[in-house]
Structure formats: structure tokens, C-alpha cells
């Protein structure tokens, strides 16, 4: 564990890095630019931390003092969905800190089933990167292993998971899209019944 950064602070929230795996290879991914994020140590993991190691790392940081616990990962956290949910449940049993997942929304595509119900009573916020106004553009910038199916897959996940968690948002990065494309993204977000957040580019979501 000494050689790995599992938890790190960003703007008063505690971020949790559980995997480097990802179903995308986004052109804008902060992993293309360096080893860390927001001044953290390297977020490349020499191996994936166990559930106990993740939990202990969270506990050692006194999670109650943070505004939120954010499963983010220098990769896609839902690649380890079972582990993520199991650790989040343990945290919820002991602490009242809110729990968010920053995700590419491929949870159900990765696991080949509807994963949305798993988030119920465990996760407070799911923040999903939309990145583009349509499947072709998404694939152009995100190079998903799911090809053009990735886009509809993430929208389907967003529409389903909003039935199980208090807050779901779709996000786009301001510099990546034209104002017209951002408008299109707003309409898409409306069509699945979740708000769109336009975030400033500072690296990984
Ligand atoms: S930005 Fe997120 S979804 Fe894209 S490659 Fe990086 S970790 Fe994966």
C-alpha cells in the first residue's frame, strides 16, 4: 500500500482510486498527461487494492470531515462494481458522508446486465460523462471497447439508475464542444430525465 495512492483530497472531497482499468481511451483523459490528478501523488496502481485496503484507507482519512466520498479512480470505478458497492456499504454503515461515483456510465455494458438496482441505498450521486452529442462523436473522442453502442448504453444506464439514487447528472466538458453541441447534449439529458452539468476542463471527471 505504501507504493499506491488509494485516497486523495480534491476541493474538500475525498477521492478514492480503486482501478486503472477503463472501457474507454478518451483523447482528453488526464491519464494521458501525467501520473496524478489535482496535485496528488501518482494514481497508477501497482496492483488493485483489496476491499479491506480501500476501506481502511478511507477510514484512516476520517471520512466524516469531507463533503463527499468520490469513487473516481484513475480509470473507470465500475470496472470493480461489486467491490465498490461492498466498500460503499461498509462506509455507509459507519459514516454519514455522502457517496458519489464519477463514471463513464458503462456499468451495465461492462457487466452485461442491468446494474442500476445495485446502487440503491448505497450511492447518493452518480455523475456520468456524456462527452458528446451522439454515438459517432462519442466514439471518435472516447474510443470505447463498446464502439458506438457505448453512447446509448450510458444513456440507458442514466435513465435506469435515476430510479435508484437521489441524484444523477450527465456532464460535458466546456472546451470539448461547440455551444450548439452543448445544446444538443442538454436535449439528450432532458430526454432521459437528468440534468446536464457543463464542467470546466481540468482533467479527469
Ligand atoms: S476520461 Fe474517464 S472514461 Fe475516459 S479514458 Fe479516462 S478514465 Fe476512462
Coordinates of C-alpha atoms in Angstrom, one line a residue, residues 15-156:
X15 CA -11.4 10.8 -3.8
X16 CA -11.0 7.0 -4.0
X17 CA -8.8 5.4 -6.6
X18 CA -9.7 1.7 -7.0
X19 CA -8.7 0.7 -10.5
X20 CA -6.8 1.8 -13.6
X21 CA -8.9 -0.2 -15.9
X22 CA -11.3 1.6 -18.2
X23 CA -13.6 0.7 -21.1
X24 CA -12.7 3.9 -22.9
X25 CA -9.5 5.6 -24.1
X26 CA -10.6 9.2 -24.1
X27 CA -8.4 11.7 -26.0
X28 CA -8.9 14.2 -23.1
X29 CA -8.2 11.7 -20.3
X30 CA -5.9 13.2 -17.7
X31 CA -4.0 9.9 -17.6
X32 CA -2.6 10.9 -21.0
X33 CA -0.9 13.9 -19.4
X34 CA 0.8 12.6 -16.3
X35 CA 0.6 10.4 -13.3
X36 CA -1.6 12.2 -10.8
X37 CA -4.6 14.5 -10.6
X38 CA -5.2 17.7 -8.7
X39 CA -1.7 17.6 -7.2
X40 CA -2.0 14.0 -5.9
X41 CA 0.8 11.5 -6.0
X42 CA 0.9 9.0 -8.8
X43 CA -2.5 7.4 -9.3
X44 CA -1.2 4.5 -11.3
X45 CA -1.7 1.4 -9.1
X46 CA 1.0 -1.3 -9.0
X47 CA -2.0 -3.6 -8.3
X48 CA -5.6 -3.1 -7.4
X49 CA -6.1 -2.6 -3.7
X50 CA -8.3 -5.1 -1.9
X51 CA -11.7 -4.1 -0.5
X52 CA -10.2 -4.1 3.0
X53 CA -7.3 -1.9 1.9
X54 CA -9.7 0.5 0.2
X55 CA -12.0 0.6 3.3
X56 CA -9.0 1.1 5.7
X57 CA -7.6 3.8 3.5
X58 CA -10.9 5.7 3.7
X59 CA -11.2 5.2 7.5
X60 CA -7.7 6.4 8.1
X61 CA -8.7 9.7 6.4
X62 CA -11.6 10.3 8.8
X63 CA -14.3 10.5 6.0
X64 CA -16.8 12.5 8.1
X65 CA -14.6 15.6 7.7
X66 CA -15.1 15.6 3.9
X67 CA -18.0 17.0 1.9
X68 CA -18.3 13.8 -0.1
X69 CA -16.6 10.5 -0.8
X70 CA -16.0 10.1 -4.6
X71 CA -15.2 6.8 -6.2
X72 CA -13.4 8.1 -9.2
X73 CA -10.3 6.0 -10.0
X74 CA -7.6 6.7 -12.4
X75 CA -9.8 4.5 -14.6
X76 CA -13.4 3.5 -14.5
X77 CA -14.6 2.7 -10.9
X78 CA -17.5 0.5 -12.1
X79 CA -15.0 -1.9 -13.6
X80 CA -14.9 -3.1 -10.0
X81 CA -18.6 -2.6 -9.3
X82 CA -19.1 -5.5 -6.8
X83 CA -16.1 -4.3 -4.7
X84 CA -17.1 -0.6 -5.0
X85 CA -20.6 -1.4 -3.7
X86 CA -19.3 -3.6 -1.0
X87 CA -16.9 -0.9 0.3
X88 CA -19.5 1.8 -0.1
X89 CA -21.9 -0.3 2.0
X90 CA -19.4 -0.7 4.8
X91 CA -18.7 3.1 4.7
X92 CA -22.5 3.8 4.9
X93 CA -22.9 1.5 7.9
X94 CA -20.3 3.6 9.8
X95 CA -20.4 7.1 8.5
X96 CA -22.9 9.6 7.2
X97 CA -20.6 11.0 4.5
X98 CA -22.4 11.2 1.0
X99 CA -21.0 8.9 -1.6
X100 CA -20.7 9.8 -5.3
X101 CA -19.4 7.8 -8.3
X102 CA -17.8 9.6 -11.2
X103 CA -18.3 7.2 -14.1
X104 CA -18.4 6.8 -17.9
X105 CA -21.8 5.2 -17.4
X106 CA -20.7 1.8 -18.8
X107 CA -21.5 -0.1 -15.6
X108 CA -24.2 -2.3 -17.3
X109 CA -22.3 -2.7 -20.5
X110 CA -19.2 -3.9 -18.7
X111 CA -21.1 -6.4 -16.6
X112 CA -23.6 -7.5 -19.2
X113 CA -26.7 -6.9 -17.1
X114 CA -28.8 -4.1 -15.6
X115 CA -26.6 -2.9 -12.7
X116 CA -28.7 0.1 -11.8
X117 CA -30.5 -1.5 -8.8
X118 CA -27.2 -2.3 -7.1
X119 CA -26.7 1.5 -6.4
X120 CA -29.9 1.7 -4.3
X121 CA -29.4 2.9 -0.7
X122 CA -25.6 2.9 -1.2
X123 CA -24.7 5.7 -3.6
X124 CA -26.0 9.2 -3.3
X125 CA -24.9 10.7 -6.6
X126 CA -23.9 9.2 -10.0
X127 CA -22.1 11.7 -12.2
X128 CA -21.9 10.3 -15.8
X129 CA -19.6 11.7 -18.5
X130 CA -21.7 12.3 -21.7
X131 CA -18.8 13.9 -23.6
X132 CA -20.6 14.1 -27.0
X133 CA -24.0 14.8 -28.6
X134 CA -24.2 11.5 -30.4
X135 CA -22.8 8.0 -30.7
X136 CA -20.4 8.7 -33.6
X137 CA -18.8 11.7 -31.9
X138 CA -18.6 9.9 -28.7
X139 CA -16.7 7.0 -30.3
X140 CA -14.4 9.5 -32.0
X141 CA -13.2 11.0 -28.8
X142 CA -13.7 8.1 -26.3
X143 CA -12.6 5.1 -28.4
X144 CA -14.7 2.7 -26.3
X145 CA -14.3 -1.0 -26.3
X146 CA -18.1 -1.0 -26.9
X147 CA -17.8 1.1 -30.1
X148 CA -20.8 3.2 -31.0
X149 CA -23.0 1.2 -28.6
X150 CA -21.3 2.9 -25.7
X151 CA -23.3 6.1 -26.1
X152 CA -26.7 4.5 -26.0
X153 CA -25.5 2.2 -23.2
X154 CA -24.6 5.1 -21.0
X155 CA -27.9 6.9 -21.7
X156 CA -29.8 3.7 -20.9

